PDB file of C-alpha atoms in Angstrom:
ATOM      1  CA  LYS W  22     123.408 134.254 104.403  1.00 75.00           C
ATOM      2  CA  GLY W  23     126.470 135.413 104.483  1.00 79.00           C
ATOM      3  CA  ASN W  24     129.653 136.725 103.051  1.00 86.00           C
ATOM      4  CA  LEU W  25     131.088 134.669 100.725  1.00 86.00           C
ATOM      5  CA  ASN W  26     135.394 135.161  98.647  1.00 90.00           C
ATOM      6  CA  GLY W  27     137.167 132.699  96.940  1.00 91.00           C
ATOM      7  CA  ARG W  28     139.909 131.877  94.277  1.00 88.00           C
ATOM      8  CA  LEU W  29     139.953 128.876  91.538  1.00 86.00           C
ATOM      9  CA  GLN W  30     142.286 127.992  89.256  1.00 86.00           C
ATOM     10  CA  PHE W  31     142.134 125.078  86.389  1.00 79.00           C
ATOM     11  CA  SER W  32     143.437 124.186  83.732  1.00 78.00           C
ATOM     12  CA  GLY W  33     143.781 120.934  81.657  1.00 69.00           C
ATOM     13  CA  ASP W  34     142.369 119.389  78.249  1.00 64.00           C
ATOM     14  CA  CYS W  35     139.112 120.419  77.222  1.00 60.00           C
ATOM     15  CA  LEU W  36     138.747 116.790  75.093  1.00 60.00           C
ATOM     16  CA  ASP W  37     139.417 115.171  78.860  1.00 68.00           C
ATOM     17  CA  VAL W  38     137.785 115.795  81.739  1.00 64.00           C
ATOM     18  CA  ARG W  39     140.356 113.431  83.592  1.00 68.00           C
ATOM     19  CA  ALA W  40     143.329 115.632  82.098  1.00 73.00           C
ATOM     20  CA  LEU W  41     141.116 118.940  84.465  1.00 77.00           C
ATOM     21  CA  LYS W  42     143.581 120.221  87.277  1.00 86.00           C
ATOM     22  CA  LEU W  43     141.389 122.326  89.345  1.00 87.00           C
ATOM     23  CA  SER W  44     142.792 124.666  93.120  1.00 93.00           C
ATOM     24  CA  GLY W  45     140.981 126.812  94.846  1.00 94.00           C
ATOM     25  CA  ASP W  46     139.512 128.061  98.474  1.00 95.00           C
ATOM     26  CA  VAL W  47     137.229 129.955  99.966  1.00 93.00           C
ATOM     27  CA  LYS W  48     136.305 131.757 102.839  1.00 94.00           C
ATOM     28  CA  MET W  49     132.844 132.875 104.806  1.00 91.00           C
ATOM     29  CA  ASP W  50     132.119 135.163 107.259  1.00 91.00           C
ATOM     30  CA  LYS W  51     129.120 136.807 108.747  1.00 88.00           C
ATOM     31  CA  ALA W  52     127.178 133.900 107.542  1.00 89.00           C
ATOM     32  CA  SER W  53     124.014 132.044 109.615  1.00 90.00           C
ATOM     33  CA  LEU W  54     121.763 129.181 109.257  1.00 88.00           C
ATOM     34  CA  ASN W  55     118.353 129.323 109.968  1.00 87.00           C
ATOM     35  CA  ASP W  56     119.518 132.287 112.016  1.00 89.00           C
ATOM     36  CA  ILE W  57     121.653 130.556 113.915  1.00 91.00           C
ATOM     37  CA  PRO W  58     125.465 132.688 113.740  1.00 92.00           C
ATOM     38  CA  ILE W  59     128.260 130.108 112.133  1.00 92.00           C
ATOM     39  CA  HIS W  60     131.952 130.973 112.740  1.00 91.00           C
ATOM     40  CA  VAL W  61     134.577 132.246 109.993  1.00 92.00           C
ATOM     41  CA  SER W  62     134.730 128.912 107.913  1.00 94.00           C
ATOM     42  CA  GLU W  63     137.496 128.659 105.321  1.00 95.00           C
ATOM     43  CA  ALA W  64     138.017 125.526 102.763  1.00 95.00           C
ATOM     44  CA  ASP W  65     140.853 124.609 100.369  1.00 95.00           C
ATOM     45  CA  TYR W  66     139.999 122.032  97.558  1.00 93.00           C
ATOM     46  CA  SER W  67     141.635 120.598  94.366  1.00 93.00           C
ATOM     47  CA  ILE W  68     140.960 118.091  91.783  1.00 89.00           C
ATOM     48  CA  GLU W  69     143.988 116.315  89.675  1.00 87.00           C
ATOM     49  CA  THR W  70     143.926 113.300  87.616  1.00 83.00           C
ATOM     50  CA  ASP W  71     140.387 112.955  89.067  1.00 83.00           C
ATOM     51  CA  GLN W  72     141.234 112.628  92.456  1.00 88.00           C
ATOM     52  CA  PHE W  73     139.557 115.230  94.992  1.00 91.00           C
ATOM     53  CA  GLN W  74     140.972 116.354  97.920  1.00 94.00           C
ATOM     54  CA  PHE W  75     139.065 119.244 100.068  1.00 95.00           C
ATOM     55  CA  VAL W  76     140.149 120.385 103.559  1.00 96.00           C
ATOM     56  CA  ALA W  77     137.821 122.773 105.666  1.00 96.00           C
ATOM     57  CA  ASN W  78     136.156 124.439 109.084  1.00 95.00           C
ATOM     58  CA  LEU W  79     132.654 124.731 109.178  1.00 91.00           C
ATOM     59  CA  ASP W  80     132.004 126.582 111.679  1.00 92.00           C
ATOM     60  CA  GLU W  81     133.969 124.235 114.675  1.00 92.00           C
ATOM     61  CA  ALA W  82     133.899 121.369 112.605  1.00 95.00           C
ATOM     62  CA  GLN W  83     136.889 119.933 110.783  1.00 96.00           C
ATOM     63  CA  ILE W  84     136.283 118.482 107.566  1.00 97.00           C
ATOM     64  CA  GLN W  85     138.130 115.911 105.226  1.00 97.00           C
ATOM     65  CA  VAL W  86     137.100 114.448 102.032  1.00 96.00           C
ATOM     66  CA  ASN W  87     139.155 112.815  99.212  1.00 95.00           C
ATOM     67  CA  GLY W  88     138.623 110.190  96.185  1.00 93.00           C
ATOM     68  CA  PRO W  89     137.898 109.957  92.661  1.00 89.00           C
ATOM     69  CA  ALA W  90     135.489 112.727  92.019  1.00 85.00           C
ATOM     70  CA  GLY W  91     133.876 110.494  89.084  1.00 82.00           C
ATOM     71  CA  LEU W  92     135.135 112.888  86.276  1.00 76.00           C
ATOM     72  CA  GLY W  93     136.027 109.942  84.205  1.00 70.00           C
ATOM     73  CA  GLY W  94     134.298 107.538  86.279  1.00 73.00           C
ATOM     74  CA  GLY W  95     132.489 106.404  89.747  1.00 79.00           C
ATOM     75  CA  LEU W  96     131.942 108.951  92.319  1.00 85.00           C
ATOM     76  CA  ASP W  97     133.752 107.399  95.626  1.00 90.00           C
ATOM     77  CA  LEU W  98     134.825 110.641  97.859  1.00 94.00           C
ATOM     78  CA  ASP W  99     135.440 109.252 101.971  1.00 96.00           C
ATOM     79  CA  LEU W 100     134.542 112.266 104.495  1.00 96.00           C
ATOM     80  CA  LYS W 101     135.659 112.846 107.826  1.00 97.00           C
ATOM     81  CA  VAL W 102     134.242 115.421 110.006  1.00 97.00           C
ATOM     82  CA  ARG W 103     135.388 115.846 113.920  1.00 96.00           C
ATOM     83  CA  GLN W 104     134.754 118.469 116.361  1.00 96.00           C
ATOM     84  CA  ILE W 105     130.681 118.596 115.271  1.00 96.00           C
ATOM     85  CA  ASP W 106     128.511 120.901 117.441  1.00 95.00           C
ATOM     86  CA  ILE W 107     125.708 118.418 118.000  1.00 94.00           C
ATOM     87  CA  GLY W 108     123.814 121.500 119.953  1.00 94.00           C
ATOM     88  CA  LYS W 109     124.093 123.979 117.174  1.00 93.00           C
ATOM     89  CA  LEU W 110     123.539 121.546 114.565  1.00 90.00           C
ATOM     90  CA  SER W 111     119.889 120.621 116.379  1.00 90.00           C
ATOM     91  CA  ARG W 112     118.939 124.261 116.439  1.00 89.00           C
ATOM     92  CA  ILE W 113     120.268 125.213 112.815  1.00 88.00           C
ATOM     93  CA  LEU W 114     117.990 121.699 112.059  1.00 81.00           C
ATOM     94  CA  ARG W 115     115.020 122.711 114.414  1.00 80.00           C
ATOM     95  CA  VAL W 116     114.915 118.901 116.006  1.00 77.00           C
ATOM     96  CA  PRO W 117     115.003 118.238 119.418  1.00 76.00           C
ATOM     97  CA  ASP W 118     117.475 119.494 121.707  1.00 85.00           C
ATOM     98  CA  LEU W 119     120.563 116.634 121.527  1.00 91.00           C
ATOM     99  CA  SER W 120     124.008 118.048 122.037  1.00 94.00           C
ATOM    100  CA  GLY W 121     127.520 116.725 122.528  1.00 95.00           C
ATOM    101  CA  ASN W 122     130.982 116.520 120.340  1.00 96.00           C
ATOM    102  CA  GLY W 123     130.179 114.208 117.755  1.00 97.00           C
ATOM    103  CA  THR W 124     132.895 112.389 114.622  1.00 97.00           C
ATOM    104  CA  PHE W 125     131.473 111.151 111.493  1.00 97.00           C
ATOM    105  CA  THR W 126     133.212 109.413 109.248  1.00 97.00           C
ATOM    106  CA  GLY W 127     131.700 108.278 106.336  1.00 96.00           C
ATOM    107  CA  GLU W 128     130.981 107.915 102.377  1.00 95.00           C
ATOM    108  CA  ILE W 129     129.882 110.057  99.090  1.00 93.00           C
ATOM    109  CA  SER W 130     129.696 107.555  95.993  1.00 90.00           C
ATOM    110  CA  SER W 131     127.272 106.943  92.798  1.00 83.00           C
ATOM    111  CA  GLU W 132     125.570 103.930  94.127  1.00 80.00           C
ATOM    112  CA  VAL W 133     124.351 105.638  97.247  1.00 76.00           C
ATOM    113  CA  LEU W 134     124.505 109.476  97.511  1.00 85.00           C
ATOM    114  CA  LEU W 135     125.717 109.175 101.527  1.00 92.00           C
ATOM    115  CA  THR W 136     126.643 106.286 103.669  1.00 95.00           C
ATOM    116  CA  GLY W 137     127.862 107.464 107.377  1.00 96.00           C
ATOM    117  CA  PHE W 138     128.593 106.170 111.083  1.00 97.00           C
ATOM    118  CA  LEU W 139     128.056 109.024 113.951  1.00 97.00           C
ATOM    119  CA  LYS W 140     129.603 108.907 116.986  1.00 97.00           C
ATOM    120  CA  ILE W 141     128.922 111.366 120.172  1.00 97.00           C
ATOM    121  CA  PRO W 142     130.568 109.649 123.303  1.00 96.00           C
ATOM    122  CA  GLU W 143     129.088 112.213 126.291  1.00 95.00           C
ATOM    123  CA  ALA W 144     125.447 112.741 124.078  1.00 95.00           C
ATOM    124  CA  SER W 145     122.808 115.213 126.261  1.00 93.00           C
ATOM    125  CA  LEU W 146     119.163 115.681 125.419  1.00 89.00           C
ATOM    126  CA  ASN W 147     117.837 118.992 126.759  1.00 85.00           C
ATOM    127  CA  GLY W 148     120.531 119.484 129.125  1.00 86.00           C
ATOM    128  CA  VAL W 149     120.160 115.681 130.727  1.00 87.00           C
ATOM    129  CA  PRO W 150     123.154 113.494 129.664  1.00 89.00           C
ATOM    130  CA  ILE W 151     121.754 110.612 128.197  1.00 91.00           C
ATOM    131  CA  GLY W 152     124.908 108.192 127.876  1.00 93.00           C
ATOM    132  CA  VAL W 153     127.091 107.156 124.462  1.00 96.00           C
ATOM    133  CA  LEU W 154     125.201 107.912 120.850  1.00 96.00           C
ATOM    134  CA  THR W 155     125.501 106.183 117.781  1.00 97.00           C
ATOM    135  CA  ALA W 156     124.148 105.975 114.573  1.00 96.00           C
ATOM    136  CA  ASP W 157     125.130 104.370 111.288  1.00 96.00           C
ATOM    137  CA  PHE W 158     122.958 105.164 108.372  1.00 95.00           C
ATOM    138  CA  HIS W 159     122.490 106.025 104.504  1.00 94.00           C
ATOM    139  CA  TYR W 160     120.444 108.597 102.886  1.00 93.00           C
ATOM    140  CA  GLU W 161     119.035 108.783  99.394  1.00 89.00           C
ATOM    141  CA  ASN W 162     116.123 110.075  97.389  1.00 89.00           C
ATOM    142  CA  GLY W 163     115.259 112.599 100.581  1.00 91.00           C
ATOM    143  CA  GLN W 164     115.383 109.589 103.271  1.00 94.00           C
ATOM    144  CA  VAL W 165     117.772 108.708 105.832  1.00 94.00           C
ATOM    145  CA  PHE W 166     117.247 104.934 106.591  1.00 96.00           C
ATOM    146  CA  LEU W 167     118.669 103.798 110.139  1.00 95.00           C
ATOM    147  CA  HIS W 168     120.305 100.606 111.037  1.00 89.00           C
ATOM    148  CA  PRO W 169     120.326 101.304 113.641  1.00 92.00           C
ATOM    149  CA  VAL W 170     120.329 104.438 116.105  1.00 95.00           C
ATOM    150  CA  ASN W 171     122.231 102.612 119.473  1.00 95.00           C
ATOM    151  CA  LEU W 172     122.018 104.879 123.128  1.00 94.00           C
ATOM    152  CA  SER W 173     123.950 102.821 125.869  1.00 93.00           C
ATOM    153  CA  LYS W 174     124.401 104.318 129.593  1.00 90.00           C
ATOM    154  CA  GLY W 175     125.205 101.922 132.677  1.00 86.00           C
ATOM    155  CA  GLU W 176     123.660  98.753 131.756  1.00 85.00           C
ATOM    156  CA  SER W 177     120.915 100.679 129.292  1.00 89.00           C
ATOM    157  CA  ASP W 178     120.250  99.649 125.796  1.00 93.00           C
ATOM    158  CA  LEU W 179     118.460 100.912 123.231  1.00 93.00           C
ATOM    159  CA  THR W 180     118.286 100.689 119.993  1.00 95.00           C
ATOM    160  CA  ILE W 181     116.059 102.482 116.795  1.00 95.00           C
ATOM    161  CA  ASN W 182     115.983 101.246 113.073  1.00 96.00           C
ATOM    162  CA  GLY W 183     113.269 102.903 110.776  1.00 96.00           C
ATOM    163  CA  ILE W 184     113.133 105.721 108.143  1.00 96.00           C
ATOM    164  CA  ALA W 185     113.115 109.649 108.774  1.00 94.00           C
ATOM    165  CA  ARG W 186     112.453 111.923 105.408  1.00 93.00           C
ATOM    166  CA  ILE W 187     113.719 114.720 104.899  1.00 89.00           C
ATOM    167  CA  GLU W 188     111.083 117.003 104.908  1.00 88.00           C
ATOM    168  CA  GLY W 189     108.961 119.915 106.571  1.00 85.00           C
ATOM    169  CA  ASP W 190     108.654 118.491 110.387  1.00 84.00           C
ATOM    170  CA  ILE W 191     110.477 115.611 110.002  1.00 87.00           C
ATOM    171  CA  PRO W 192     107.861 112.586 109.306  1.00 93.00           C
ATOM    172  CA  VAL W 193     109.462 109.414 110.615  1.00 94.00           C
ATOM    173  CA  ASP W 194     108.858 105.874 110.801  1.00 96.00           C
ATOM    174  CA  PHE W 195     110.528 104.012 113.729  1.00 96.00           C
ATOM    175  CA  THR W 196     110.978 100.870 115.689  1.00 95.00           C
ATOM    176  CA  VAL W 197     112.678 101.128 118.981  1.00 93.00           C
ATOM    177  CA  ARG W 198     114.077  98.110 121.023  1.00 94.00           C
ATOM    178  CA  VAL W 199     114.928  98.404 125.299  1.00 90.00           C
ATOM    179  CA  GLN W 200     116.819  95.411 126.010  1.00 84.00           C
ATOM    180  CA  PRO W 201     117.333  96.406 129.168  1.00 86.00           C
ATOM    181  CA  PHE W 202     116.248 100.153 130.115  1.00 86.00           C
ATOM    182  CA  GLN W 203     117.516 100.646 133.491  1.00 85.00           C
ATOM    183  CA  ILE W 204     114.872 103.622 134.834  1.00 85.00           C
ATOM    184  CA  ALA W 205     117.843 104.868 137.344  1.00 82.00           C
ATOM    185  CA  ASP W 206     119.704 105.840 134.111  1.00 81.00           C
ATOM    186  CA  TYR W 207     117.560 107.957 132.569  1.00 83.00           C
ATOM    187  CA  VAL W 208     115.569 109.332 135.496  1.00 79.00           C
ATOM    188  CA  ARG W 209     115.927 112.758 135.161  1.00 76.00           C
ATOM    189  CA  LEU W 210     115.162 112.739 131.413  1.00 78.00           C
ATOM    190  CA  LEU W 211     111.834 111.021 132.030  1.00 72.00           C
ATOM    191  CA  ALA W 212     110.735 112.637 135.598  1.00 70.00           C
ATOM    192  CA  GLY W 213     112.627 116.130 135.171  1.00 71.00           C
ATOM    193  CA  ALA W 214     114.615 115.641 138.674  1.00 70.00           C
ATOM    194  CA  ASP W 215     116.684 112.848 140.299  1.00 73.00           C
ATOM    195  CA  TYR W 216     113.782 110.686 142.294  1.00 72.00           C
ATOM    196  CA  PRO W 217     115.107 107.992 143.825  1.00 77.00           C
ATOM    197  CA  ILE W 218     113.138 105.428 141.114  1.00 79.00           C
ATOM    198  CA  GLU W 219     114.820 101.844 139.906  1.00 83.00           C
ATOM    199  CA  GLY W 220     113.406  99.442 137.516  1.00 88.00           C
ATOM    200  CA  VAL W 221     114.060  97.478 134.450  1.00 90.00           C
ATOM    201  CA  VAL W 222     112.587  98.065 131.419  1.00 90.00           C
ATOM    202  CA  THR W 223     112.834  96.036 128.378  1.00 92.00           C
ATOM    203  CA  GLY W 224     110.140  95.492 125.476  1.00 93.00           C
ATOM    204  CA  ASN W 225     109.548  97.477 121.845  1.00 94.00           C
ATOM    205  CA  LEU W 226     107.820 100.933 120.968  1.00 92.00           C
ATOM    206  CA  ALA W 227     106.761 101.701 116.927  1.00 95.00           C
ATOM    207  CA  LEU W 228     107.460 105.826 117.085  1.00 93.00           C
ATOM    208  CA  ASP W 229     105.999 107.707 113.879  1.00 94.00           C
ATOM    209  CA  GLY W 230     104.437 111.340 112.900  1.00 93.00           C
ATOM    210  CA  THR W 231     107.541 113.751 113.017  1.00 90.00           C
ATOM    211  CA  LEU W 232     110.574 114.597 115.531  1.00 81.00           C
ATOM    212  CA  ARG W 233     108.084 117.116 116.966  1.00 78.00           C
ATOM    213  CA  ALA W 234     105.445 115.527 117.138  1.00 85.00           C
ATOM    214  CA  LEU W 235     105.932 111.733 117.800  1.00 87.00           C
ATOM    215  CA  ASP W 236     102.907 109.724 118.500  1.00 92.00           C
ATOM    216  CA  GLY W 237     103.952 106.398 119.891  1.00 91.00           C
ATOM    217  CA  ARG W 238     102.702 102.411 120.927  1.00 92.00           C
ATOM    218  CA  ALA W 239     104.518 100.235 123.309  1.00 90.00           C
ATOM    219  CA  LYS W 240     104.800  97.061 124.483  1.00 91.00           C
ATOM    220  CA  LEU W 241     106.802  96.973 127.738  1.00 86.00           C
ATOM    221  CA  GLN W 242     107.813  95.006 130.580  1.00 89.00           C
ATOM    222  CA  ILE W 243     108.841  96.724 134.060  1.00 84.00           C
ATOM    223  CA  VAL W 244     110.609  94.327 137.000  1.00 87.00           C
ATOM    224  CA  GLU W 245     112.380  95.211 139.957  1.00 82.00           C
ATOM    225  CA  ALA W 246     110.940  98.629 140.186  1.00 75.00           C
ATOM    226  CA  GLU W 247     111.242 100.453 143.301  1.00 77.00           C
ATOM    227  CA  ALA W 248     110.199 104.233 143.966  1.00 71.00           C
ATOM    228  CA  TRP W 249     111.489 106.349 147.352  1.00 69.00           C
TER     229      TRP W 249
END
């Protein structure tokens, strides 16, 4: 919810949509999504000779979209987003408390609704630093296909492939590959404190259920383990 104000101008030949010229702007204030306040957001946009240009800020995120609008043929738009507040986005989506400052590049097209690459250089989960998080994915038919998500910190490397359905509590079906996973890099996240625990974990996990209530099965190997 929020207040939305805008301006729209257009001209052209009604017999040829490719000749359409359109420009405008939109401003949104006093807005919120799922009860999370959104800062004043503004956008400028235009279409001329089927070329779409869009520049905006949504909350702190800076957004650019440009490319063929699909009025006379296929839709093929490039999308760039900087300064994404991942923590606020997680609260809006009501998913686990992931935070950090992210960037996103992607493409919106007639063939696949959205393909993209998200990077969070200094990601945290539940307030605990977890390293560099990247996600290569595409979205279509209400599903997000991950191929893959990668998490790296120190000598640890973890990849996730699978599908998340955008409905309800977000049902998922993930395969997680741990190769390797240094316990010392994530002991605070796993144990709640910086205990002197070390070891190297390798193996695979299968996760399903929902993002709020995951179920899992694993085949893991731990070597070089030490505690205190």
